Amino acid sequence: MARSWLIYSMKNNSLFCFCCKLFSKRNIHLTISGMANWKHASTHLTSHENSPEHLNCMKAWKELAVRLRSGQTIDKQEEALLEAERVRWRAVLTRLTAIVQSLAVRNLALRGHTETLFTPSNGNFLKEVELMAKFDPIMKDHLNRVKRGTASHNSYLGHHVQNELIDLLSSKIISDIVDDIKQAKFFSIILDCTPDISHIEQLSVVIRVVSLMEKPHIREHFMGFLKAEESTGQHLASMILTRLEELGIPFDDCRGQSYDNRANMKGKNKGVQARLLEKNPRALFVPSSSQRWSILKNHVSITLKMWAETRWESKVKSVEPTRYHGAAVREALIEVRDNTKDPAIKAEAQSLSEEVGLYASASARLFGLQEVRYIFMEIPEPFKHTALA
């Protein structure tokens, strides 16, 4: 049977009787210090709930609840004022949360040199509050209360509340990201370790998934920095596994891992790669090759780019290397093929060199009027002449 009157205090690690604490005039453990005798808890609670004192307090509590719901208490007017105040504060906090979210999305600092309203250097957060107060009656009323001193101790405009709002928004975002990762099920991790300005080694954690929330597309989620007290492969691997466990993301679903070329990260014996492979052999290591990038830069002076769906000019940039430097790109791929010892990379470099060679051997006129026109067939008319020039 559920005991609605029973409450638990995490601070005291004890049980209390709510109704007796409100109405009883006797000093008992369940109203003063709480009950923490867990071995005999069932016996004590049964005895207490059958006592006349407790039954009278339960009756008074239930009668009060009925009067509160029907608005028949002697402090009905005070209750109405309390409800109006609750609604007002909820409206104020909703607006302050929206301001914090707006500034965070634009990566703007919240605070300035002072925390005083209507001063030149009080920061973006208070400036947004001042601007909103010009058009919003709720925020205008709130600032008037602050200026009159009626809300001086709980204005909710200070840096502590700002930090708390940021933490709450961060927790919500992390929760949504974790839901996205769990829905995708399989993921890859991208890690990088570097010292910050205070010379503390930090491990950045990025999780890459095929997101299924709207339509399938690749998405990378930055999960934050982890402070690394040690830079050994064992410690870094333990950190990432602990972080995934805290987020509720099973490492058994990891299908890829990628790092820089430091020995403690990619080492085959004691690096992060090896230790994570021991936990999950399917978390295949994908190296990041600075050597192959160096080979490409030796042959061409521009980089290979992907296009963005929202920027038409990026599509022009993406075809420039194969349009004007096709032969040089092919030579770079051949050099990678000849220098690598990895059969998979050798085969891929050979295949890509053959495909690029087909573009390089084609006439510039054919490539310009057919391939580029096909890529840009949906761009607005003014941009077509630029793209095909």
mmCIF file of C-alpha atoms in Angstrom:
data_model
loop_
_atom_site.group_PDB
_atom_site.id
_atom_site.type_symbol
_atom_site.label_atom_id
_atom_site.label_comp_id
_atom_site.label_asym_id
_atom_site.label_seq_id
_atom_site.Cartn_x
_atom_site.Cartn_y
_atom_site.Cartn_z
ATOM 1 C CA MET A 1 0.000 0.000 0.000
ATOM 2 C CA ALA A 2 1.391 3.402 -1.021
ATOM 3 C CA ARG A 3 2.151 5.764 1.844
ATOM 4 C CA SER A 4 1.498 9.236 0.404
ATOM 5 C CA TRP A 5 2.449 10.821 3.707
ATOM 6 C CA LEU A 6 5.977 9.361 3.710
ATOM 7 C CA ILE A 7 8.818 11.570 2.442
ATOM 8 C CA TYR A 8 12.570 11.016 2.204
ATOM 9 C CA SER A 9 15.309 13.570 2.929
ATOM 10 C CA MET A 10 18.446 13.040 0.844
ATOM 11 C CA LYS A 11 20.341 15.502 3.046
ATOM 12 C CA ASN A 12 19.560 13.634 6.294
ATOM 13 C CA ASN A 13 19.147 10.210 4.713
ATOM 14 C CA SER A 14 16.025 9.800 6.810
ATOM 15 C CA LEU A 15 12.274 9.268 6.500
ATOM 16 C CA PHE A 16 9.688 11.817 7.683
ATOM 17 C CA CYS A 17 5.898 11.913 8.036
ATOM 18 C CA PHE A 18 4.667 14.912 6.037
ATOM 19 C CA CYS A 19 1.246 15.341 7.635
ATOM 20 C CA CYS A 20 2.537 14.883 11.194
ATOM 21 C CA LYS A 21 5.337 17.384 10.533
ATOM 22 C CA LEU A 22 2.660 19.923 9.544
ATOM 23 C CA PHE A 23 0.013 19.308 12.199
ATOM 24 C CA SER A 24 1.392 17.226 15.067
ATOM 25 C CA LYS A 25 2.399 18.923 18.315
ATOM 26 C CA ARG A 26 4.291 15.894 19.606
ATOM 27 C CA ASN A 27 8.037 15.455 19.196
ATOM 28 C CA ILE A 28 8.624 12.138 17.475
ATOM 29 C CA HIS A 29 11.410 10.863 15.230
ATOM 30 C CA LEU A 30 9.326 11.061 12.065
ATOM 31 C CA THR A 31 8.779 14.805 12.585
ATOM 32 C CA ILE A 32 12.042 15.990 14.229
ATOM 33 C CA SER A 33 15.167 14.091 13.229
ATOM 34 C CA GLY A 34 13.660 11.526 10.888
ATOM 35 C CA MET A 35 13.867 7.763 10.963
ATOM 36 C CA ALA A 36 16.986 6.024 9.607
ATOM 37 C CA ASN A 37 16.598 2.608 11.234
ATOM 38 C CA TRP A 38 16.260 0.776 7.916
ATOM 39 C CA LYS A 39 16.396 -2.711 9.430
ATOM 40 C CA HIS A 40 13.186 -2.161 11.416
ATOM 41 C CA ALA A 41 11.665 0.492 9.130
ATOM 42 C CA SER A 42 8.619 -1.588 8.170
ATOM 43 C CA THR A 43 7.669 -2.242 11.798
ATOM 44 C CA HIS A 44 8.073 1.396 12.850
ATOM 45 C CA LEU A 45 6.129 2.773 9.868
ATOM 46 C CA THR A 46 3.244 0.341 10.387
ATOM 47 C CA SER A 47 3.035 1.276 14.050
ATOM 48 C CA HIS A 48 3.119 4.992 13.259
ATOM 49 C CA GLU A 49 0.444 4.970 10.553
ATOM 50 C CA ASN A 50 -1.974 3.168 12.891
ATOM 51 C CA SER A 51 -1.437 5.581 15.797
ATOM 52 C CA PRO A 52 -4.289 8.006 16.734
ATOM 53 C CA GLU A 53 -1.948 11.021 16.425
ATOM 54 C CA HIS A 54 -1.073 10.154 12.839
ATOM 55 C CA LEU A 55 -4.699 9.458 11.883
ATOM 56 C CA ASN A 56 -5.781 12.865 13.215
ATOM 57 C CA CYS A 57 -2.956 14.593 11.279
ATOM 58 C CA MET A 58 -3.926 12.697 8.101
ATOM 59 C CA LYS A 59 -7.518 13.858 8.522
ATOM 60 C CA ALA A 60 -6.445 17.501 8.948
ATOM 61 C CA TRP A 61 -4.128 17.212 5.932
ATOM 62 C CA LYS A 62 -6.830 15.784 3.637
ATOM 63 C CA GLU A 63 -9.358 18.403 4.762
ATOM 64 C CA LEU A 64 -6.851 21.155 3.999
ATOM 65 C CA ALA A 65 -6.206 19.698 0.540
ATOM 66 C CA VAL A 66 -9.950 19.713 -0.222
ATOM 67 C CA ARG A 67 -10.323 23.321 0.946
ATOM 68 C CA LEU A 68 -7.338 24.401 -1.126
ATOM 69 C CA ARG A 69 -8.792 22.833 -4.266
ATOM 70 C CA SER A 70 -12.183 24.430 -3.708
ATOM 71 C CA GLY A 71 -10.770 27.795 -2.663
ATOM 72 C CA GLN A 72 -12.428 27.763 0.755
ATOM 73 C CA THR A 73 -9.410 28.462 2.948
ATOM 74 C CA ILE A 74 -9.273 31.533 5.173
ATOM 75 C CA ASP A 75 -6.212 32.740 3.262
ATOM 76 C CA LYS A 76 -7.917 32.487 -0.138
ATOM 77 C CA GLN A 77 -6.815 35.979 -1.153
ATOM 78 C CA GLU A 78 -3.206 35.263 -0.207
ATOM 79 C CA GLU A 79 -3.330 32.038 -2.213
ATOM 80 C CA ALA A 80 -4.531 34.000 -5.267
ATOM 81 C CA LEU A 81 -1.664 36.464 -4.851
ATOM 82 C CA LEU A 82 0.822 33.615 -4.556
ATOM 83 C CA GLU A 83 -0.529 32.014 -7.740
ATOM 84 C CA ALA A 84 -0.302 35.329 -9.620
ATOM 85 C CA GLU A 85 3.286 35.745 -8.428
ATOM 86 C CA ARG A 86 4.145 32.218 -9.553
ATOM 87 C CA VAL A 87 2.743 32.910 -13.023
ATOM 88 C CA ARG A 88 4.679 36.190 -13.228
ATOM 89 C CA TRP A 89 7.995 34.591 -12.301
ATOM 90 C CA ARG A 90 7.421 31.784 -14.776
ATOM 91 C CA ALA A 91 6.882 34.353 -17.539
ATOM 92 C CA VAL A 92 10.031 36.263 -16.529
ATOM 93 C CA LEU A 93 12.176 33.110 -16.462
ATOM 94 C CA THR A 94 10.806 32.042 -19.850
ATOM 95 C CA ARG A 95 12.042 35.304 -21.358
ATOM 96 C CA LEU A 96 15.428 35.145 -19.628
ATOM 97 C CA THR A 97 15.914 31.598 -20.891
ATOM 98 C CA ALA A 98 15.091 32.717 -24.437
ATOM 99 C CA ILE A 99 17.695 35.494 -24.198
ATOM 100 C CA VAL A 100 20.388 33.092 -22.977
ATOM 101 C CA GLN A 101 19.534 30.673 -25.769
ATOM 102 C CA SER A 102 19.658 33.420 -28.416
ATOM 103 C CA LEU A 103 23.090 34.614 -27.277
ATOM 104 C CA ALA A 104 24.433 31.058 -27.031
ATOM 105 C CA VAL A 105 23.322 30.178 -30.570
ATOM 106 C CA ARG A 106 25.229 33.197 -31.886
ATOM 107 C CA ASN A 107 28.249 32.373 -29.683
ATOM 108 C CA LEU A 108 28.101 35.774 -27.956
ATOM 109 C CA ALA A 109 29.377 36.507 -24.455
ATOM 110 C CA LEU A 110 26.676 37.128 -21.866
ATOM 111 C CA ARG A 111 28.427 39.341 -19.337
ATOM 112 C CA GLY A 112 30.342 42.585 -19.489
ATOM 113 C CA HIS A 113 32.393 44.561 -16.960
ATOM 114 C CA THR A 114 29.426 45.336 -14.692
ATOM 115 C CA GLU A 115 26.129 43.689 -13.696
ATOM 116 C CA THR A 116 24.155 46.904 -13.350
ATOM 117 C CA LEU A 117 21.179 47.691 -15.562
ATOM 118 C CA PHE A 118 21.310 50.659 -17.923
ATOM 119 C CA THR A 119 25.093 51.060 -17.843
ATOM 120 C CA PRO A 120 27.243 51.099 -21.017
ATOM 121 C CA SER A 121 29.379 48.017 -20.244
ATOM 122 C CA ASN A 122 26.933 45.618 -18.596
ATOM 123 C CA GLY A 123 27.147 42.954 -21.320
ATOM 124 C CA ASN A 124 24.907 41.420 -23.976
ATOM 125 C CA PHE A 125 22.533 39.648 -21.570
ATOM 126 C CA LEU A 126 21.452 42.777 -19.701
ATOM 127 C CA LYS A 127 21.332 44.777 -22.940
ATOM 128 C CA GLU A 128 18.903 42.216 -24.374
ATOM 129 C CA VAL A 129 16.834 42.461 -21.177
ATOM 130 C CA GLU A 130 16.724 46.244 -21.495
ATOM 131 C CA LEU A 131 15.718 46.008 -25.167
ATOM 132 C CA MET A 132 12.952 43.495 -24.468
ATOM 133 C CA ALA A 133 11.595 45.710 -21.664
ATOM 134 C CA LYS A 134 10.903 48.462 -24.223
ATOM 135 C CA PHE A 135 8.308 46.294 -25.996
ATOM 136 C CA ASP A 136 7.294 43.574 -23.547
ATOM 137 C CA PRO A 137 5.036 44.598 -20.612
ATOM 138 C CA ILE A 138 6.072 41.666 -18.409
ATOM 139 C CA MET A 139 9.787 42.441 -18.657
ATOM 140 C CA LYS A 140 9.069 46.170 -18.319
ATOM 141 C CA ASP A 141 7.180 45.523 -15.070
ATOM 142 C CA HIS A 142 10.017 43.307 -13.833
ATOM 143 C CA LEU A 143 12.671 45.980 -14.433
ATOM 144 C CA ASN A 144 10.470 48.570 -12.739
ATOM 145 C CA ARG A 145 10.328 46.317 -9.671
ATOM 146 C CA VAL A 146 14.105 45.948 -9.764
ATOM 147 C CA LYS A 147 14.608 49.727 -9.952
ATOM 148 C CA ARG A 148 12.144 50.298 -7.107
ATOM 149 C CA GLY A 149 14.008 47.767 -4.985
ATOM 150 C CA THR A 150 11.085 45.360 -4.591
ATOM 151 C CA ALA A 151 13.011 42.644 -6.472
ATOM 152 C CA SER A 152 16.562 43.574 -5.492
ATOM 153 C CA HIS A 153 17.330 40.240 -3.866
ATOM 154 C CA ASN A 154 15.707 37.989 -6.467
ATOM 155 C CA SER A 155 15.865 39.810 -9.796
ATOM 156 C CA TYR A 156 17.257 36.652 -11.513
ATOM 157 C CA LEU A 157 19.507 38.881 -13.634
ATOM 158 C CA GLY A 158 22.834 38.043 -11.966
ATOM 159 C CA HIS A 159 25.611 35.797 -13.236
ATOM 160 C CA HIS A 160 24.654 32.876 -10.974
ATOM 161 C CA VAL A 161 21.231 32.563 -12.593
ATOM 162 C CA GLN A 162 22.773 32.977 -16.048
ATOM 163 C CA ASN A 163 25.157 30.095 -15.349
ATOM 164 C CA GLU A 164 22.319 27.960 -14.040
ATOM 165 C CA LEU A 165 20.243 28.612 -17.167
ATOM 166 C CA ILE A 166 23.230 27.715 -19.331
ATOM 167 C CA ASP A 167 23.682 24.444 -17.432
ATOM 168 C CA LEU A 168 19.993 23.583 -17.809
ATOM 169 C CA LEU A 169 20.033 24.301 -21.547
ATOM 170 C CA SER A 170 23.244 22.300 -21.913
ATOM 171 C CA SER A 171 21.712 19.324 -20.132
ATOM 172 C CA LYS A 172 18.676 19.440 -22.427
ATOM 173 C CA ILE A 173 20.845 19.649 -25.558
ATOM 174 C CA ILE A 174 23.030 16.750 -24.413
ATOM 175 C CA SER A 175 19.881 14.720 -23.708
ATOM 176 C CA ASP A 176 18.556 15.357 -27.236
ATOM 177 C CA ILE A 177 21.947 14.487 -28.757
ATOM 178 C CA VAL A 178 22.067 11.216 -26.820
ATOM 179 C CA ASP A 179 18.548 10.396 -28.042
ATOM 180 C CA ASP A 180 19.722 11.021 -31.633
ATOM 181 C CA ILE A 181 22.757 8.758 -31.132
ATOM 182 C CA LYS A 182 20.668 5.985 -29.582
ATOM 183 C CA GLN A 183 18.141 6.193 -32.410
ATOM 184 C CA ALA A 184 20.950 5.873 -34.963
ATOM 185 C CA LYS A 185 22.376 3.028 -32.810
ATOM 186 C CA PHE A 186 25.801 2.733 -34.482
ATOM 187 C CA PHE A 187 28.345 5.539 -34.191
ATOM 188 C CA SER A 188 31.997 6.481 -34.534
ATOM 189 C CA ILE A 189 34.122 8.533 -32.153
ATOM 190 C CA ILE A 190 36.633 11.219 -33.077
ATOM 191 C CA LEU A 191 39.071 12.210 -30.333
ATOM 192 C CA ASP A 192 41.825 14.787 -30.098
ATOM 193 C CA CYS A 193 44.045 15.645 -27.144
ATOM 194 C CA THR A 194 45.665 19.068 -26.774
ATOM 195 C CA PRO A 195 46.698 21.389 -23.901
ATOM 196 C CA ASP A 196 44.615 24.501 -23.272
ATOM 197 C CA ILE A 197 45.895 27.980 -22.348
ATOM 198 C CA SER A 198 46.407 26.865 -18.737
ATOM 199 C CA HIS A 199 48.544 23.915 -19.943
ATOM 200 C CA ILE A 200 45.935 21.344 -18.899
ATOM 201 C CA GLU A 201 45.597 18.456 -21.333
ATOM 202 C CA GLN A 202 42.048 18.271 -22.691
ATOM 203 C CA LEU A 203 40.419 15.514 -24.698
ATOM 204 C CA SER A 204 37.778 16.679 -27.172
ATOM 205 C CA VAL A 205 35.034 14.148 -27.884
ATOM 206 C CA VAL A 206 33.031 14.097 -31.137
ATOM 207 C CA ILE A 207 30.490 11.395 -32.006
ATOM 208 C CA ARG A 208 29.602 10.823 -35.660
ATOM 209 C CA VAL A 209 26.290 9.159 -36.571
ATOM 210 C CA VAL A 210 23.853 8.741 -39.437
ATOM 211 C CA SER A 211 21.026 10.768 -37.915
ATOM 212 C CA LEU A 212 17.510 9.437 -38.484
ATOM 213 C CA MET A 213 15.509 12.205 -36.784
ATOM 214 C CA GLU A 214 14.339 13.910 -39.993
ATOM 215 C CA LYS A 215 15.881 12.186 -42.982
ATOM 216 C CA PRO A 216 19.079 10.085 -42.967
ATOM 217 C CA HIS A 217 22.131 12.339 -43.008
ATOM 218 C CA ILE A 218 25.580 12.323 -41.443
ATOM 219 C CA ARG A 219 25.885 14.435 -38.297
ATOM 220 C CA GLU A 220 28.778 15.079 -35.915
ATOM 221 C CA HIS A 221 27.984 15.937 -32.298
ATOM 222 C CA PHE A 222 30.560 17.682 -30.105
ATOM 223 C CA MET A 223 30.184 16.177 -26.640
ATOM 224 C CA GLY A 224 32.569 18.525 -24.815
ATOM 225 C CA PHE A 225 36.066 18.425 -23.343
ATOM 226 C CA LEU A 226 37.438 15.975 -20.785
ATOM 227 C CA LYS A 227 40.343 17.043 -18.565
ATOM 228 C CA ALA A 228 43.132 14.496 -18.890
ATOM 229 C CA GLU A 229 45.299 14.260 -15.779
ATOM 230 C CA GLU A 230 47.467 11.723 -17.603
ATOM 231 C CA SER A 231 48.175 11.410 -21.317
ATOM 232 C CA THR A 232 48.719 7.654 -21.376
ATOM 233 C CA GLY A 233 46.662 5.468 -23.676
ATOM 234 C CA GLN A 234 45.166 3.588 -20.744
ATOM 235 C CA HIS A 235 43.993 6.744 -18.959
ATOM 236 C CA LEU A 236 42.554 8.350 -22.114
ATOM 237 C CA ALA A 237 40.727 5.159 -23.076
ATOM 238 C CA SER A 238 39.315 4.890 -19.558
ATOM 239 C CA MET A 239 38.117 8.506 -19.744
ATOM 240 C CA ILE A 240 36.182 8.066 -22.983
ATOM 241 C CA LEU A 241 34.623 4.789 -21.829
ATOM 242 C CA THR A 242 33.557 6.394 -18.551
ATOM 243 C CA ARG A 243 32.059 9.369 -20.399
ATOM 244 C CA LEU A 244 30.068 7.127 -22.754
ATOM 245 C CA GLU A 245 28.804 5.158 -19.762
ATOM 246 C CA GLU A 246 27.698 8.387 -18.023
ATOM 247 C CA LEU A 247 25.761 9.390 -21.138
ATOM 248 C CA GLY A 248 24.163 5.957 -21.400
ATOM 249 C CA ILE A 249 25.722 5.271 -24.821
ATOM 250 C CA PRO A 250 26.818 1.613 -25.163
ATOM 251 C CA PHE A 251 30.360 1.331 -26.494
ATOM 252 C CA ASP A 252 29.427 -2.028 -28.047
ATOM 253 C CA ASP A 253 27.601 -0.033 -30.768
ATOM 254 C CA CYS A 254 30.784 1.866 -31.741
ATOM 255 C CA ARG A 255 31.929 1.040 -35.268
ATOM 256 C CA GLY A 256 34.823 3.438 -35.776
ATOM 257 C CA GLN A 257 37.481 5.466 -33.973
ATOM 258 C CA SER A 258 39.725 8.190 -35.346
ATOM 259 C CA TYR A 259 42.534 10.208 -33.742
ATOM 260 C CA ASP A 260 45.606 12.213 -34.590
ATOM 261 C CA ASN A 261 48.979 10.560 -35.161
ATOM 262 C CA ARG A 262 50.290 10.676 -31.594
ATOM 263 C CA ALA A 263 51.605 7.366 -30.289
ATOM 264 C CA ASN A 264 49.415 7.394 -27.180
ATOM 265 C CA MET A 265 46.347 7.702 -29.421
ATOM 266 C CA LYS A 266 46.959 5.438 -32.425
ATOM 267 C CA GLY A 267 49.521 3.075 -30.848
ATOM 268 C CA LYS A 268 48.773 -0.532 -31.812
ATOM 269 C CA ASN A 269 49.951 -1.975 -28.489
ATOM 270 C CA LYS A 270 49.224 0.488 -25.673
ATOM 271 C CA GLY A 271 47.464 3.370 -27.437
ATOM 272 C CA VAL A 272 43.814 4.343 -27.151
ATOM 273 C CA GLN A 273 43.137 2.488 -30.411
ATOM 274 C CA ALA A 274 44.418 -0.839 -29.067
ATOM 275 C CA ARG A 275 42.676 -0.566 -25.700
ATOM 276 C CA LEU A 276 39.322 0.286 -27.247
ATOM 277 C CA LEU A 277 39.676 -2.542 -29.760
ATOM 278 C CA GLU A 278 40.103 -4.912 -26.813
ATOM 279 C CA LYS A 279 36.714 -3.752 -25.521
ATOM 280 C CA ASN A 280 35.034 -3.785 -28.941
ATOM 281 C CA PRO A 281 36.813 -5.402 -31.958
ATOM 282 C CA ARG A 282 34.255 -3.806 -34.291
ATOM 283 C CA ALA A 283 35.364 -0.264 -33.398
ATOM 284 C CA LEU A 284 37.694 -0.090 -36.396
ATOM 285 C CA PHE A 285 40.486 2.468 -36.343
ATOM 286 C CA VAL A 286 40.466 5.033 -39.177
ATOM 287 C CA PRO A 287 43.802 6.880 -39.259
ATOM 288 C CA SER A 288 44.204 10.554 -40.115
ATOM 289 C CA SER A 289 47.095 10.707 -42.562
ATOM 290 C CA SER A 290 49.188 13.881 -42.591
ATOM 291 C CA GLN A 291 51.616 12.160 -44.988
ATOM 292 C CA ARG A 292 49.003 11.742 -47.737
ATOM 293 C CA TRP A 293 47.838 15.329 -47.262
ATOM 294 C CA SER A 294 51.461 16.456 -47.672
ATOM 295 C CA ILE A 295 51.701 14.518 -50.933
ATOM 296 C CA LEU A 296 48.607 16.287 -52.263
ATOM 297 C CA LYS A 297 49.982 19.714 -51.340
ATOM 298 C CA ASN A 298 53.218 18.932 -53.196
ATOM 299 C CA HIS A 299 51.254 18.473 -56.418
ATOM 300 C CA VAL A 300 48.489 21.099 -56.260
ATOM 301 C CA SER A 301 48.241 24.563 -54.723
ATOM 302 C CA ILE A 302 44.526 24.337 -53.901
ATOM 303 C CA THR A 303 42.618 21.950 -51.657
ATOM 304 C CA LEU A 304 39.847 19.537 -52.579
ATOM 305 C CA LYS A 305 36.504 20.837 -51.386
ATOM 306 C CA MET A 306 32.980 19.488 -50.948
ATOM 307 C CA TRP A 307 29.970 21.579 -51.884
ATOM 308 C CA ALA A 308 27.299 22.881 -49.539
ATOM 309 C CA GLU A 309 23.626 22.550 -50.435
ATOM 310 C CA THR A 310 22.864 26.122 -49.353
ATOM 311 C CA ARG A 311 25.753 27.883 -51.127
ATOM 312 C CA TRP A 312 25.783 27.719 -54.900
ATOM 313 C CA GLU A 313 29.238 29.242 -55.256
ATOM 314 C CA SER A 314 30.723 26.355 -53.271
ATOM 315 C CA LYS A 315 29.831 24.016 -56.150
ATOM 316 C CA VAL A 316 32.050 26.010 -58.478
ATOM 317 C CA LYS A 317 34.933 25.716 -55.996
ATOM 318 C CA SER A 318 34.362 21.982 -55.594
ATOM 319 C CA VAL A 319 34.961 21.215 -59.312
ATOM 320 C CA GLU A 320 37.963 23.538 -59.795
ATOM 321 C CA PRO A 321 40.616 20.939 -58.769
ATOM 322 C CA THR A 322 39.430 18.321 -61.281
ATOM 323 C CA ARG A 323 38.678 20.985 -63.917
ATOM 324 C CA TYR A 324 42.018 22.784 -63.837
ATOM 325 C CA HIS A 325 44.316 20.451 -61.861
ATOM 326 C CA GLY A 326 43.046 17.023 -62.836
ATOM 327 C CA ALA A 327 46.431 15.769 -64.007
ATOM 328 C CA ALA A 328 48.170 16.954 -60.813
ATOM 329 C CA VAL A 329 45.518 15.336 -58.608
ATOM 330 C CA ARG A 330 46.009 12.098 -60.552
ATOM 331 C CA GLU A 331 49.771 12.238 -60.023
ATOM 332 C CA ALA A 332 49.241 12.727 -56.285
ATOM 333 C CA LEU A 333 46.945 9.685 -56.148
ATOM 334 C CA ILE A 334 49.526 7.597 -58.042
ATOM 335 C CA GLU A 335 52.226 8.647 -55.550
ATOM 336 C CA VAL A 336 49.978 7.626 -52.652
ATOM 337 C CA ARG A 337 49.366 4.283 -54.382
ATOM 338 C CA ASP A 338 53.099 3.678 -54.849
ATOM 339 C CA ASN A 339 54.119 4.692 -51.301
ATOM 340 C CA THR A 340 51.439 3.031 -49.164
ATOM 341 C CA LYS A 341 51.700 -0.478 -47.753
ATOM 342 C CA ASP A 342 47.999 -0.760 -46.995
ATOM 343 C CA PRO A 343 46.292 -2.876 -49.724
ATOM 344 C CA ALA A 344 42.919 -1.155 -49.222
ATOM 345 C CA ILE A 345 44.434 2.341 -49.612
ATOM 346 C CA LYS A 346 46.475 1.175 -52.623
ATOM 347 C CA ALA A 347 43.361 -0.160 -54.365
ATOM 348 C CA GLU A 348 41.309 2.947 -53.560
ATOM 349 C CA ALA A 349 44.052 5.308 -54.764
ATOM 350 C CA GLN A 350 44.348 3.326 -58.020
ATOM 351 C CA SER A 351 40.591 3.440 -58.611
ATOM 352 C CA LEU A 352 40.382 7.177 -57.900
ATOM 353 C CA SER A 353 43.371 7.942 -60.135
ATOM 354 C CA GLU A 354 41.655 6.193 -63.027
ATOM 355 C CA GLU A 355 38.422 8.124 -62.494
ATOM 356 C CA VAL A 356 40.214 11.466 -62.217
ATOM 357 C CA GLY A 357 42.249 10.534 -65.288
ATOM 358 C CA LEU A 358 39.063 10.281 -67.322
ATOM 359 C CA TYR A 359 38.176 13.867 -66.381
ATOM 360 C CA ALA A 360 41.699 15.089 -67.015
ATOM 361 C CA SER A 361 41.825 13.565 -70.500
ATOM 362 C CA ALA A 362 38.446 14.995 -71.492
ATOM 363 C CA SER A 363 38.401 18.338 -73.261
ATOM 364 C CA ALA A 364 37.872 21.437 -71.147
ATOM 365 C CA ARG A 365 34.963 22.446 -73.367
ATOM 366 C CA LEU A 366 33.138 19.157 -72.863
ATOM 367 C CA PHE A 367 33.673 19.232 -69.091
ATOM 368 C CA GLY A 368 32.627 22.859 -68.803
ATOM 369 C CA LEU A 369 29.426 22.629 -70.814
ATOM 370 C CA GLN A 370 28.221 19.204 -69.752
ATOM 371 C CA GLU A 371 29.476 18.259 -66.269
ATOM 372 C CA VAL A 372 29.394 21.736 -64.727
ATOM 373 C CA ARG A 373 26.083 22.564 -66.413
ATOM 374 C CA TYR A 374 24.595 19.365 -64.948
ATOM 375 C CA ILE A 375 25.815 20.248 -61.440
ATOM 376 C CA PHE A 376 24.533 23.786 -61.669
ATOM 377 C CA MET A 377 21.324 23.210 -63.629
ATOM 378 C CA GLU A 378 19.210 24.436 -60.684
ATOM 379 C CA ILE A 379 21.100 27.618 -59.806
ATOM 380 C CA PRO A 380 19.552 31.034 -60.516
ATOM 381 C CA GLU A 381 20.180 32.473 -63.989
ATOM 382 C CA PRO A 382 22.637 35.270 -62.891
ATOM 383 C CA PHE A 383 25.027 32.700 -61.408
ATOM 384 C CA LYS A 384 25.093 30.365 -64.426
ATOM 385 C CA HIS A 385 27.236 32.684 -66.514
ATOM 386 C CA THR A 386 29.729 32.999 -63.678
ATOM 387 C CA ALA A 387 29.846 29.260 -63.118
ATOM 388 C CA LEU A 388 30.357 28.426 -66.795
ATOM 389 C CA ALA A 389 32.784 31.255 -67.539
#
